[in-house]
Tab-separated table of C-alpha atoms and ligand atoms in Angstrom:
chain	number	residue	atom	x	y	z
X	2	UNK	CA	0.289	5.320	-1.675
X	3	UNK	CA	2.792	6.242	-4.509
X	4	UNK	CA	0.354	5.120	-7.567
X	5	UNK	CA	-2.274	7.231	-5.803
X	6	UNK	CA	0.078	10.662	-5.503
X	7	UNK	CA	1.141	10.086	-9.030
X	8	UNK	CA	-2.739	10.271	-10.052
X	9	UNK	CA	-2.885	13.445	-7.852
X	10	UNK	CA	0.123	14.784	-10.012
X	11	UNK	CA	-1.612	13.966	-13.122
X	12	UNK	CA	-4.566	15.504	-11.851
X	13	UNK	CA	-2.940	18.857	-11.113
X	14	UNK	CA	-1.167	18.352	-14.296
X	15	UNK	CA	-4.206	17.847	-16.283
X	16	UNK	CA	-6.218	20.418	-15.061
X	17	UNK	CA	-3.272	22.638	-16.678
X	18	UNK	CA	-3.938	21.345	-19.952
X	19	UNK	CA	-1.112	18.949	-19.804
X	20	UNK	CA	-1.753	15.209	-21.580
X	21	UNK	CA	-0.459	11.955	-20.094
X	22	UNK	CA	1.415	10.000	-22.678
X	23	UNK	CA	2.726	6.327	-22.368
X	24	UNK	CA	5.132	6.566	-24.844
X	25	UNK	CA	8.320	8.473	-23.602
X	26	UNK	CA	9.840	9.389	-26.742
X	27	UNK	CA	6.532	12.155	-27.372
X	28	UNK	CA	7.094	13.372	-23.655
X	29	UNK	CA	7.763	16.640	-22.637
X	30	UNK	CA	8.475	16.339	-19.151
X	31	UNK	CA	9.274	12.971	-17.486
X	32	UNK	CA	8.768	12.702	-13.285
X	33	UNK	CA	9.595	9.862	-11.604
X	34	UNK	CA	7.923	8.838	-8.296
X	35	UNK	CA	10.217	7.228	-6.014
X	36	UNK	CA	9.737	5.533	-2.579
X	37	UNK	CA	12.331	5.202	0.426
X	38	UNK	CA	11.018	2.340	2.771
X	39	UNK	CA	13.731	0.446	1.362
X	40	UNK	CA	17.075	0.345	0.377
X	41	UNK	CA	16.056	-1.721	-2.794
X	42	UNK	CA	13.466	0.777	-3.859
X	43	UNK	CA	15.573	3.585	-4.044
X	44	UNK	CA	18.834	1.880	-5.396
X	45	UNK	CA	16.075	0.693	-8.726
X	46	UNK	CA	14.788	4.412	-8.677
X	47	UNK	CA	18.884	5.788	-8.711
X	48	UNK	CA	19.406	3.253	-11.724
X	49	UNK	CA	16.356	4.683	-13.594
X	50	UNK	CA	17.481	8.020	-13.103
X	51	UNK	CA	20.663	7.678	-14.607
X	52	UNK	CA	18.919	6.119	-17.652
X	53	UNK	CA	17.161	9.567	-18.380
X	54	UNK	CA	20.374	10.925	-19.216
X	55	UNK	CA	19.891	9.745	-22.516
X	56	UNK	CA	16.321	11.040	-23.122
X	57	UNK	CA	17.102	14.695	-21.637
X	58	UNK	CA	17.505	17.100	-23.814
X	59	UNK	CA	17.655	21.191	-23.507
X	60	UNK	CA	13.428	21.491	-24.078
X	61	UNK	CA	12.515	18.472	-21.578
X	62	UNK	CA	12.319	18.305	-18.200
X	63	UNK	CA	13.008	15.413	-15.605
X	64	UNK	CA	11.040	16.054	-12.354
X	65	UNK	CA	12.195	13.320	-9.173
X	66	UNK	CA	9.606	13.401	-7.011
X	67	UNK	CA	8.447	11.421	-3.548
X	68	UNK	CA	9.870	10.523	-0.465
X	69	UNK	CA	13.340	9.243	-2.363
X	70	UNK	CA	13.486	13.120	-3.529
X	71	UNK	CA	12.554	14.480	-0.227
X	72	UNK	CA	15.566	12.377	2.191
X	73	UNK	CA	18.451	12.628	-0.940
X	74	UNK	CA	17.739	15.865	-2.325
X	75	UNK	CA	20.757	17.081	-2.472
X	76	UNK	CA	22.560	13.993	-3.757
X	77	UNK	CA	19.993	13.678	-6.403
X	78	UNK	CA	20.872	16.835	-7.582
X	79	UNK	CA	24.763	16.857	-7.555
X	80	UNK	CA	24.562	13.220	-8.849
X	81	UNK	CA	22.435	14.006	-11.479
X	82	UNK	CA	23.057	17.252	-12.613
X	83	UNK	CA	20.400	16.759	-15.912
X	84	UNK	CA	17.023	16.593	-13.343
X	85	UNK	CA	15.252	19.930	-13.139
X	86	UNK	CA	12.984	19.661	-10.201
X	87	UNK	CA	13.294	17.820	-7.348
X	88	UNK	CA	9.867	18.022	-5.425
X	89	UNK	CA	9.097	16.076	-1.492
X	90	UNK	CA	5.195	14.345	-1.184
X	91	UNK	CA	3.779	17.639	-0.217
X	92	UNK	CA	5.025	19.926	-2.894
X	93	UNK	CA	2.836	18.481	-5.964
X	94	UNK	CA	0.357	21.060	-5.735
X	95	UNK	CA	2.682	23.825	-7.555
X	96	UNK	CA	4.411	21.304	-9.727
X	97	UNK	CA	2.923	23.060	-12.906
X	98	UNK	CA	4.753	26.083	-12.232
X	99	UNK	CA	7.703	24.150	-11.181
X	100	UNK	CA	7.721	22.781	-14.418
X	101	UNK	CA	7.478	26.272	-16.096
X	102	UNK	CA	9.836	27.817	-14.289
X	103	UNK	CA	12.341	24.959	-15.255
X	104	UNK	CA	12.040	25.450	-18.914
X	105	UNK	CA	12.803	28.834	-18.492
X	106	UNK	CA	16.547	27.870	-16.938
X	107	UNK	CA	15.607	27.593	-13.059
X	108	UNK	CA	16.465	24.355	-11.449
X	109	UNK	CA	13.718	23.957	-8.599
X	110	UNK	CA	14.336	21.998	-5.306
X	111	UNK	CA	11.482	22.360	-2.717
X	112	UNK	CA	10.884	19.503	-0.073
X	113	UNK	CA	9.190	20.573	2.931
X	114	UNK	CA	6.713	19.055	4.533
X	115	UNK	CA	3.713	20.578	5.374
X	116	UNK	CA	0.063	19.721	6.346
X	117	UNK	CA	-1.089	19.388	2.670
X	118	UNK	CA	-3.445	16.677	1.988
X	119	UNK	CA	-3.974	17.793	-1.325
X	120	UNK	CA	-7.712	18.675	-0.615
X	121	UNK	CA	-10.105	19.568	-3.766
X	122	UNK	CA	-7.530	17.471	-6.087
X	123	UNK	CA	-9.553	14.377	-7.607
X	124	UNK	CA	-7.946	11.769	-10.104
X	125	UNK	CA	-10.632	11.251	-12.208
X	126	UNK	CA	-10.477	7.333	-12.977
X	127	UNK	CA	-11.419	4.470	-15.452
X	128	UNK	CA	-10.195	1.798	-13.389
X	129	UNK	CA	-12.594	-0.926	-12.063
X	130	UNK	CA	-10.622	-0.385	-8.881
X	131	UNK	CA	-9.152	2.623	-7.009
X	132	UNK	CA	-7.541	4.547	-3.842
X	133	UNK	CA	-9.055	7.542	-2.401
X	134	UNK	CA	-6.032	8.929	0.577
X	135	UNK	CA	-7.321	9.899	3.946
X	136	UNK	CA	-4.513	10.469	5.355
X	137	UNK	CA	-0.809	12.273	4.701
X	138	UNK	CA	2.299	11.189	7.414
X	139	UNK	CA	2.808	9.125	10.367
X	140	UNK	CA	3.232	9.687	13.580
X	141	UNK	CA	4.024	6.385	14.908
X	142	UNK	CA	7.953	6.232	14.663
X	143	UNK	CA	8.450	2.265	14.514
X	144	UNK	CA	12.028	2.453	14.746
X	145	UNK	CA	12.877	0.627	11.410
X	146	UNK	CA	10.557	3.089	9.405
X	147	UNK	CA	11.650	5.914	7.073
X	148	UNK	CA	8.178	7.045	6.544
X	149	UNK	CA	7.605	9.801	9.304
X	150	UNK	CA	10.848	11.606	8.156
X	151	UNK	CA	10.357	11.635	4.760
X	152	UNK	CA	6.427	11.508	4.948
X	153	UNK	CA	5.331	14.067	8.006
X	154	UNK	CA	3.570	14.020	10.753
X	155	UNK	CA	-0.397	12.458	10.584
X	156	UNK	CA	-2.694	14.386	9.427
X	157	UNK	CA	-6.316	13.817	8.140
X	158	UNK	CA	-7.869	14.832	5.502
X	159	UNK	CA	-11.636	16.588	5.752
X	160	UNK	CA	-14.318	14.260	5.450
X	161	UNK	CA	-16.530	16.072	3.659
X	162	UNK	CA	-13.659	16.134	0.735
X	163	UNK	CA	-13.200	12.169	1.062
X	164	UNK	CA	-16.743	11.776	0.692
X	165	UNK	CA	-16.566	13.846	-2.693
X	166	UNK	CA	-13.801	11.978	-4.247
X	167	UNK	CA	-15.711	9.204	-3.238
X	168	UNK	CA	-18.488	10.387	-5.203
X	169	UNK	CA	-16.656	11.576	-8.463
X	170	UNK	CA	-14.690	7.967	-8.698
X	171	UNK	CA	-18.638	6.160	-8.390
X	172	UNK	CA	-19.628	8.264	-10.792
X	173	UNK	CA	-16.935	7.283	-13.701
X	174	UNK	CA	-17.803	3.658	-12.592
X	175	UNK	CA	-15.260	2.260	-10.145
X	176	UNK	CA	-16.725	-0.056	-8.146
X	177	UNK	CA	-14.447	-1.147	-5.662
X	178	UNK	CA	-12.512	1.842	-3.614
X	179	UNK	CA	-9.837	1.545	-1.108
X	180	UNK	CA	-9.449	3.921	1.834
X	181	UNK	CA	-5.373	4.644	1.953
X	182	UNK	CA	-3.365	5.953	5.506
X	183	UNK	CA	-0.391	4.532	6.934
X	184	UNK	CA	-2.304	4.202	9.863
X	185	UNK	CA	-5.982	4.155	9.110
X	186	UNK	CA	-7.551	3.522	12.382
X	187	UNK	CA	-5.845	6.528	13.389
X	188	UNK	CA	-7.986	8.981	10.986
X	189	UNK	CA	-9.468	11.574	12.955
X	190	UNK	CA	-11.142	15.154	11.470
X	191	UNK	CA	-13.328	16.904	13.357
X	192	UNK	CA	-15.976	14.693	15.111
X	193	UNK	CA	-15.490	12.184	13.030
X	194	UNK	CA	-13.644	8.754	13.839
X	195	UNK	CA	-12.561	5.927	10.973
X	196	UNK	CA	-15.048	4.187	12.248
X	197	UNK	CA	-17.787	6.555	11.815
X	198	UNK	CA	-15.604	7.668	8.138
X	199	UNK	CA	-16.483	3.847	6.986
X	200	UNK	CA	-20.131	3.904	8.203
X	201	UNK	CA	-20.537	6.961	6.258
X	202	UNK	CA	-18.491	6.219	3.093
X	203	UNK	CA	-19.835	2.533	2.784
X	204	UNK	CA	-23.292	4.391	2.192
X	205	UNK	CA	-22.972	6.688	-0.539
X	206	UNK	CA	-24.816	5.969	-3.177
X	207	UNK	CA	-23.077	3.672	-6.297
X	208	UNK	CA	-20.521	2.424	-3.487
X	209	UNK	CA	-20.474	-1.341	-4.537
X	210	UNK	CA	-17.085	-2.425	-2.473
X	211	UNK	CA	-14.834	-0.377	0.022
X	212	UNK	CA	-11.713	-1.472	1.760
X	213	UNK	CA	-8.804	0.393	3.673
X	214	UNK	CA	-5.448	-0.055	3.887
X	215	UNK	CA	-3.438	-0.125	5.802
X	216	UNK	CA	-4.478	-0.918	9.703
X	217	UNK	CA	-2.384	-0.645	13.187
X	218	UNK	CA	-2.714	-3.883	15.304
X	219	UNK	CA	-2.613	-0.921	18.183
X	220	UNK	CA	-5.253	0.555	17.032
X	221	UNK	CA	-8.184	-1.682	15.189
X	222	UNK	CA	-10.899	-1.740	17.614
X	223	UNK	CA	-14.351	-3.238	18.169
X	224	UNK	CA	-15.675	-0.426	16.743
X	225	UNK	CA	-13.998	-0.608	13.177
X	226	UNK	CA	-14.498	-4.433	13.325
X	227	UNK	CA	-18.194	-3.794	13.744
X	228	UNK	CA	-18.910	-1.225	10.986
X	229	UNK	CA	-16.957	-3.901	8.934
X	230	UNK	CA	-19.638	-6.887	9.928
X	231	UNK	CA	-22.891	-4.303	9.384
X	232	UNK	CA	-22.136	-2.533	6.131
X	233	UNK	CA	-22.695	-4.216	3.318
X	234	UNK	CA	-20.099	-2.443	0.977
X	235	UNK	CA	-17.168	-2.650	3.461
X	236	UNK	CA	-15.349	-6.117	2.385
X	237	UNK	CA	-14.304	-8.577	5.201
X	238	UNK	CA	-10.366	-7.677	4.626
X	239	UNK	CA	-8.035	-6.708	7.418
X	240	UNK	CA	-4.233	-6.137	6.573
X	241	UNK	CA	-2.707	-5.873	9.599
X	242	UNK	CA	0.775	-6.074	9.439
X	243	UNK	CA	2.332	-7.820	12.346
X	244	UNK	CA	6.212	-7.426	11.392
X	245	UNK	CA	7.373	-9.861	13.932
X	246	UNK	CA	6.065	-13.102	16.327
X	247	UNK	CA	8.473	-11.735	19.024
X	248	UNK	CA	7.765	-9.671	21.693
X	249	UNK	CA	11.216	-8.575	22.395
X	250	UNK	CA	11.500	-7.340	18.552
X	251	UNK	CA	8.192	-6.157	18.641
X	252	UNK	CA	9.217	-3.902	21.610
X	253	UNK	CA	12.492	-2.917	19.865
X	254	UNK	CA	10.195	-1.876	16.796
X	255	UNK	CA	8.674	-0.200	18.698
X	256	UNK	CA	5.328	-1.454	17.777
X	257	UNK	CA	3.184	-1.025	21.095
X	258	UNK	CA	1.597	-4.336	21.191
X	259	UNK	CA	2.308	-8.180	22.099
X	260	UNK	CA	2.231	-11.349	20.175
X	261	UNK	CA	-0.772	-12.569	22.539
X	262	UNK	CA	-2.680	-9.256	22.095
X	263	UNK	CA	-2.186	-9.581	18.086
X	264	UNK	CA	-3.841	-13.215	18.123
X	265	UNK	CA	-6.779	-12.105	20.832
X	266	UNK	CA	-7.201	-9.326	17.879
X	267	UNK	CA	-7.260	-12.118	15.326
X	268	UNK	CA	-9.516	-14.187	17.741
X	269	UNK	CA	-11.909	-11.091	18.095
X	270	UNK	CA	-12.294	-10.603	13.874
X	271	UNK	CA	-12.529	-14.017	13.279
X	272	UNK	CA	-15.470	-14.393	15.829
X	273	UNK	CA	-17.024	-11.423	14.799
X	274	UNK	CA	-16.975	-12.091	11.302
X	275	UNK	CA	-15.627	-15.838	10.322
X	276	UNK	CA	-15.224	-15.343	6.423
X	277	UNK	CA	-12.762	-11.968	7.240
X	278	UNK	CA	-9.718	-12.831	5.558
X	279	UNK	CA	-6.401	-11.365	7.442
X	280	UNK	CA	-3.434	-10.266	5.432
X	281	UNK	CA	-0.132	-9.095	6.831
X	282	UNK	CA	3.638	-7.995	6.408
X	283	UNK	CA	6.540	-9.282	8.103
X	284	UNK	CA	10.046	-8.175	8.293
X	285	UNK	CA	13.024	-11.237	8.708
X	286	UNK	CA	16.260	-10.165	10.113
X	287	UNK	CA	15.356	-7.124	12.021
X	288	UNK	CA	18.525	-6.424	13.953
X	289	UNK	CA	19.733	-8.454	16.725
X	290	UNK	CA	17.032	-11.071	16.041
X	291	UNK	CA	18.052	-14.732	17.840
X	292	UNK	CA	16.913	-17.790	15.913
X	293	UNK	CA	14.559	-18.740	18.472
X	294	UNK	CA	12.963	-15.308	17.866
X	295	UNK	CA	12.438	-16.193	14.175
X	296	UNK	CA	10.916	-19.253	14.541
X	297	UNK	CA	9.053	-17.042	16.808
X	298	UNK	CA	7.365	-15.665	13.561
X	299	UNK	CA	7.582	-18.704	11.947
X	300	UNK	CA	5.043	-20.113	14.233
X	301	UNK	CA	2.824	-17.199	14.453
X	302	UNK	CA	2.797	-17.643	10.273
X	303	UNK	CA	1.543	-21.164	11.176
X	304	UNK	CA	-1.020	-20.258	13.563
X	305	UNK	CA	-2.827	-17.734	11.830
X	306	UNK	CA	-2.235	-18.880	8.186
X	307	UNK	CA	-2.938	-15.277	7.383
X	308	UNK	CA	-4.527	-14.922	3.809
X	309	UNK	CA	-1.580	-13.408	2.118
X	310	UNK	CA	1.423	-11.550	3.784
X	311	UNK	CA	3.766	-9.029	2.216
X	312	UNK	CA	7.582	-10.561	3.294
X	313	UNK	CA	10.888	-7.811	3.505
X	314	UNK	CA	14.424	-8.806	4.889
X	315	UNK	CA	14.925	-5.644	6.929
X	316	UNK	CA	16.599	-2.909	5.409
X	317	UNK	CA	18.872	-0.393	7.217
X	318	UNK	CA	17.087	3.464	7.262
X	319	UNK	CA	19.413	6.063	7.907
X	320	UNK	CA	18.100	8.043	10.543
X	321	UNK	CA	16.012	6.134	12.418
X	322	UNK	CA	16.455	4.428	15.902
X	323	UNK	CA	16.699	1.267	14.694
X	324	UNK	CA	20.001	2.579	12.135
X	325	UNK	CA	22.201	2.609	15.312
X	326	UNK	CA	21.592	-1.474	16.279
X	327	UNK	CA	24.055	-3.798	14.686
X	328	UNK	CA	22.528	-5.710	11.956
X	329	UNK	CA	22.508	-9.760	11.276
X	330	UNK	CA	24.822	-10.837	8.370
X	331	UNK	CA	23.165	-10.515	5.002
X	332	UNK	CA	23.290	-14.763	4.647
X	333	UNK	CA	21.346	-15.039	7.944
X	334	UNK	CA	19.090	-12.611	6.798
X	335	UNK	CA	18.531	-13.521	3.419
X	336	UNK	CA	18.076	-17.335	4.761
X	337	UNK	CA	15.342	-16.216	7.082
X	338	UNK	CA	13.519	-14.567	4.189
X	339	UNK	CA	13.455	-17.290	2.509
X	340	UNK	CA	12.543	-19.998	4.675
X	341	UNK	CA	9.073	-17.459	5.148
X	342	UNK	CA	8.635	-17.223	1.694
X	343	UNK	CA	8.663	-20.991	1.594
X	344	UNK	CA	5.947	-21.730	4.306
X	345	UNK	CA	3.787	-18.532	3.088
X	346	UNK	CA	3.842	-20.425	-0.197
X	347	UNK	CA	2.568	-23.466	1.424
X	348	UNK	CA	0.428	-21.669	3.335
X	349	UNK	CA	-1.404	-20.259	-0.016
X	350	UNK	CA	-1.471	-23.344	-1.218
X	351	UNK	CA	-3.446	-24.809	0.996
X	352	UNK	CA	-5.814	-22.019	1.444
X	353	UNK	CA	-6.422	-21.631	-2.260
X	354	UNK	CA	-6.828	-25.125	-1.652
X	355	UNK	CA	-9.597	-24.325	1.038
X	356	UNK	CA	-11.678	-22.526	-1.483
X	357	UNK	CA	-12.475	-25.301	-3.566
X	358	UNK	CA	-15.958	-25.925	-3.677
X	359	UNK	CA	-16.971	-22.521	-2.471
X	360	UNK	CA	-19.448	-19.952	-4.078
X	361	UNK	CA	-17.296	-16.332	-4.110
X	362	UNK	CA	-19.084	-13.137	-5.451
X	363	UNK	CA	-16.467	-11.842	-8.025
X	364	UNK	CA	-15.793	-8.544	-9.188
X	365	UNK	CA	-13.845	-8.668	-12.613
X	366	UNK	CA	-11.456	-6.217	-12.859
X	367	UNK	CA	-9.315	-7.640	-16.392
X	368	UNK	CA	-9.005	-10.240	-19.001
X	369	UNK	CA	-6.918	-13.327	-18.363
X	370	UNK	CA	-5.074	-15.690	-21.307
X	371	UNK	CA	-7.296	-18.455	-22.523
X	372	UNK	CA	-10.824	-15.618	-22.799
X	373	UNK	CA	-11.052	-15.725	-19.188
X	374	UNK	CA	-10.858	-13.316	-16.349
X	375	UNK	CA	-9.692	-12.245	-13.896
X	376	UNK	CA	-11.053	-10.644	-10.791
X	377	UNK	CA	-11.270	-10.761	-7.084
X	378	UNK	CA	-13.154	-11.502	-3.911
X	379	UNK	CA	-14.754	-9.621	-1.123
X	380	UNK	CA	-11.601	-10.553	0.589
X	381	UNK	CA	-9.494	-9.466	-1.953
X	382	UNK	CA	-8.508	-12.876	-3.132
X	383	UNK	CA	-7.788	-13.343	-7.051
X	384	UNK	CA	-9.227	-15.594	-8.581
X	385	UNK	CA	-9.566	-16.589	-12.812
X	386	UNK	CA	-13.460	-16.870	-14.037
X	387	UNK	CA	-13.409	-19.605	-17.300
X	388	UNK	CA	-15.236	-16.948	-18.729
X	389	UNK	CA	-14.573	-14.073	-20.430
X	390	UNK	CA	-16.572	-10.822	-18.882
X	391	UNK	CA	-16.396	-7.144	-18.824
X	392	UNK	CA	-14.362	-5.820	-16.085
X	393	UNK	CA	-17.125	-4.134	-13.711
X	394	UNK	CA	-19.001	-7.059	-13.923
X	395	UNK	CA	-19.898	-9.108	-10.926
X	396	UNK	CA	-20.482	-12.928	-11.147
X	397	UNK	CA	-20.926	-15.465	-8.589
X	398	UNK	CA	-18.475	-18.286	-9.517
X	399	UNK	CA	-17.693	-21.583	-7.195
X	400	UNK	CA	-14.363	-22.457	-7.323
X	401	UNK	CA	-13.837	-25.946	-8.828
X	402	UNK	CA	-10.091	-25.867	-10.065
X	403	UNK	CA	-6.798	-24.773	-8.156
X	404	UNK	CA	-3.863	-24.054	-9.784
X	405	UNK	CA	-0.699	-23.447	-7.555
X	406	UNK	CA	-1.890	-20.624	-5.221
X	407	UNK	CA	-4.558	-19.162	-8.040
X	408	UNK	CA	-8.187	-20.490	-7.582
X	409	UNK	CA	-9.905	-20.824	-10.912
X	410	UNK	CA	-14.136	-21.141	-10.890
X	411	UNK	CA	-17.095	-21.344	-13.231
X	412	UNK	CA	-20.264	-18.837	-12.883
X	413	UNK	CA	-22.744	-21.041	-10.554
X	414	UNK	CA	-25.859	-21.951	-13.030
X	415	UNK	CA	-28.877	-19.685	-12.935
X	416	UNK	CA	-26.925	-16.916	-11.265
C	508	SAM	N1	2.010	1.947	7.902
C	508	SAM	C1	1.958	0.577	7.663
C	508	SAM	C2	2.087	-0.189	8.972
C	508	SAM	O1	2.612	0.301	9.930
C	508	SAM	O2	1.729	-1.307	8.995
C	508	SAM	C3	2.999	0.088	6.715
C	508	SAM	C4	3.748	1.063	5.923
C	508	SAM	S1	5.295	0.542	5.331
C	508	SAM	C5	5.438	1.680	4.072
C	508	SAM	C6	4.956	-1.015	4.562
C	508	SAM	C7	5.745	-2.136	5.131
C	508	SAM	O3	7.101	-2.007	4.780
C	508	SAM	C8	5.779	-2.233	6.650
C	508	SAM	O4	4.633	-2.822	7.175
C	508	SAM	C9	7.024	-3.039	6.901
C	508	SAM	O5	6.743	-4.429	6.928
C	508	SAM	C10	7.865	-2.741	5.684
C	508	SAM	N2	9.041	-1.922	6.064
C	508	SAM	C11	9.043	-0.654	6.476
C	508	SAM	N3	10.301	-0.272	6.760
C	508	SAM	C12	11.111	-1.340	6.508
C	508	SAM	C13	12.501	-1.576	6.610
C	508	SAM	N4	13.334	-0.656	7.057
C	508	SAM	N5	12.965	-2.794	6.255
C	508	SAM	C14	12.129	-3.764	5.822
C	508	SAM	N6	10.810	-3.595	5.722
C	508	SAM	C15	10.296	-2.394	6.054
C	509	SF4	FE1	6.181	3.236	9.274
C	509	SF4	FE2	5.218	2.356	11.597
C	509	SF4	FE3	4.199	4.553	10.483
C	509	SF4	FE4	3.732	2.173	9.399
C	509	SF4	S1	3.061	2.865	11.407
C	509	SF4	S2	4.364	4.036	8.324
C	509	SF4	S3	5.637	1.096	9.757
C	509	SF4	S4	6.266	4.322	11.247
């Protein structure tokens, strides 16, 4: 979500006439994107702040911008008394004025949020792969989640707008797009439904792969899982984070669904469309957790050996619900994390493992060491071609080597 609103901030930029330079020391203005779901994320972004002391001078600017900017504000700015602008996710739209006001002495702090969804701003792209956001906010208020405070309510964007992003990114050649909410399933403009959004996306012309990211166990219906197993373009991937195997945390996350009613939903994709791969994220530690209720998740790790899965120890948000229940000592929940990591490694293993043999239509996306590449699946699995190709390019390769969790293939003859 972040890398996309930065390319929506270069866009605006651009269209100004401003360059984007990845050198820092022939910068003019520096703006640093920062994130708040957790603690860690902002305490890296604070440290890189304070390191742009050094390269601030009276004719540069230092913008702080995202949802770190929007909920400390006002401690970014008496902490760091050097950054110009401090800007929330919805105030990008003006940030070229913001940065011309700020050479001229003003110091600029505007984080509201609003219903922007930055509509008629396209990133133009030269990536293989990219993100095209439906929707801004979140209205669903799991109670360990920063995002609808410093991210606004849901709101979707116009179709007819996705559909022309869509468009410009086909036509500078990416071939594999990603549909971005924090609650997909939940996009709604209009008449039209995310199911009836993918049925129409997956059909524009020069659409070779679409995905979206990221789904609501709530809310993924028959529907969705049905435009998924008749389009073509739309990739058999479902991340669907489940945060927890417990139904008494899941309640206190307030997540509005059971353990049994996550598996019937893995049950119901699986049937519909066996070679969907299922992706996840889990949280360990989430307060007042017993052990019985983590091995709770352990065991729902071992029954759907989900394809990949994001892990977090939970992290206290000021401000939400969940900010007022006592949390686990940091050992306990530093142990937990890692005794997930350990059988999601496992788990990888063996499911790399699993592809051996297989044919996989690859879509190369970058060189790997050794003039190979590097590229992934339909279900968004990487995996190293022994050959080297241009990224665009799309090869069937069976997989006949695994190394750790990466699954290494040769293009199948007389493809
Ligand atoms: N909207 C998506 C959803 O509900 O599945 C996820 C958005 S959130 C930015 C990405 C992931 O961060 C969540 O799925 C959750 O696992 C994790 N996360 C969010 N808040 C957290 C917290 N306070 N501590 C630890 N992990 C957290
Ligand atoms: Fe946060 Fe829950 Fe919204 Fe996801 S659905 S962004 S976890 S509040």
């Amino acid at each position: 979500m972040n890398k996309k609103d930065s390319e929506i901030i270069a866009a605006v930029l651009t269209q100004s006439g401003y360059v984007q330079v990845s050198d820092e020391d022939t910068a003019d203005v520096f703006i640093v994107n920062t994130c708040s779901v957790r603690e860690h994320a902002e305490q890296r972004a604070l440290g890189f702040i304070a390191g742009l002391k050094h390269w601030k001078h009276a004719r540069r600017v230092v913008a702080v911008v995202g949802c770190m900017a929007k909920r400390l504000a006002h401690d970014i700015a008496t902490r760091f008394p050097f950054v110009d602008i401090i800007l929330g996710p919805d105030a990008y739209r003006k940030i070229v004025t913001f940065v011309e006001d700020s050479l001229h002495g003003t110091r600029i702090l505007e984080t509201e949020l609003t219903d922007e969804t930055y509509c008629g701003i396209y990133a133009s792209s030269t990536a293989v792969t990219d993100f095209v956001s439906i929707m801004r906010g979140c209205d669903n208020y799991c109670s360990y989640c920063v995002v609808p405070y410093v991210r606004g309510h849901a709101r979707s964007r116009p179709f007819d707008d996705i559909c022309q992003e869509v468009e410009n990114l086909v036509q500078h050649g990416v071939k594999d797009i990603t549909l971005l909410g924090q609650n997909v399933n939940e996009y709604c403009h209009g008449e039209v439904s995310f199911a009836g959004l993918l049925r129409s996306v997956a059909t524009i012309p020069g659409v070779f792969r679409l995905r979206f990211l990221t789904s609501h166990p709530k809310d993924l219906n028959n529907e969705i899982i049905n435009a998924v197993k008749k389009c073509d373009t739309l990739c058999e991937w479902f991340h669907i984070p489940m945060q927890s195997g417990s139904n008494r945390i899941l309640q206190l996350m307030n997540r509005c669904y059971t353990r049994e009613r996550y598996l019937n939903l893995v049950a119901r994709i699986r049937q519909a469309i066996p070679c969907a791969t299922i992706t996840t994220d889990l949280i360990a530690g989430f307060p007042g957790e017993t052990e019985d209720e983590f091995f709770e998740t352990l065991d729902l790790m071992n029954t759907v050996r989900f394809d990949d899965a994001y892990l977090y120890r939970y992290s206290v948000r000021e401000g939400t619900k969940a900010s007022q229940y006592p949390s686990l000592p940091e050992t306990v929940v530093k142990r937990r994390l890692q005794e997930m990591i350990m059988l999601h490694g496992k788990i990888m293993v063996e499911k790399a493992h699993e592809m051996y043999g297989k044919e996989y239509e690859i879509l190369i996306e970058a060189p790997a060491k050794n003039n190979a590449s590097r590229g992934k699946t339909r279900g968004n699995k990487d995996v190293v071609v022994h050959e080297h190709l241009n990224p665009g390019s799309v090869a069937n390769v069976i997989i006949n080597d695994v190394r750790g969790r990466t699954a290494i293939g040769t293009i199948k003859k007389g493809a």
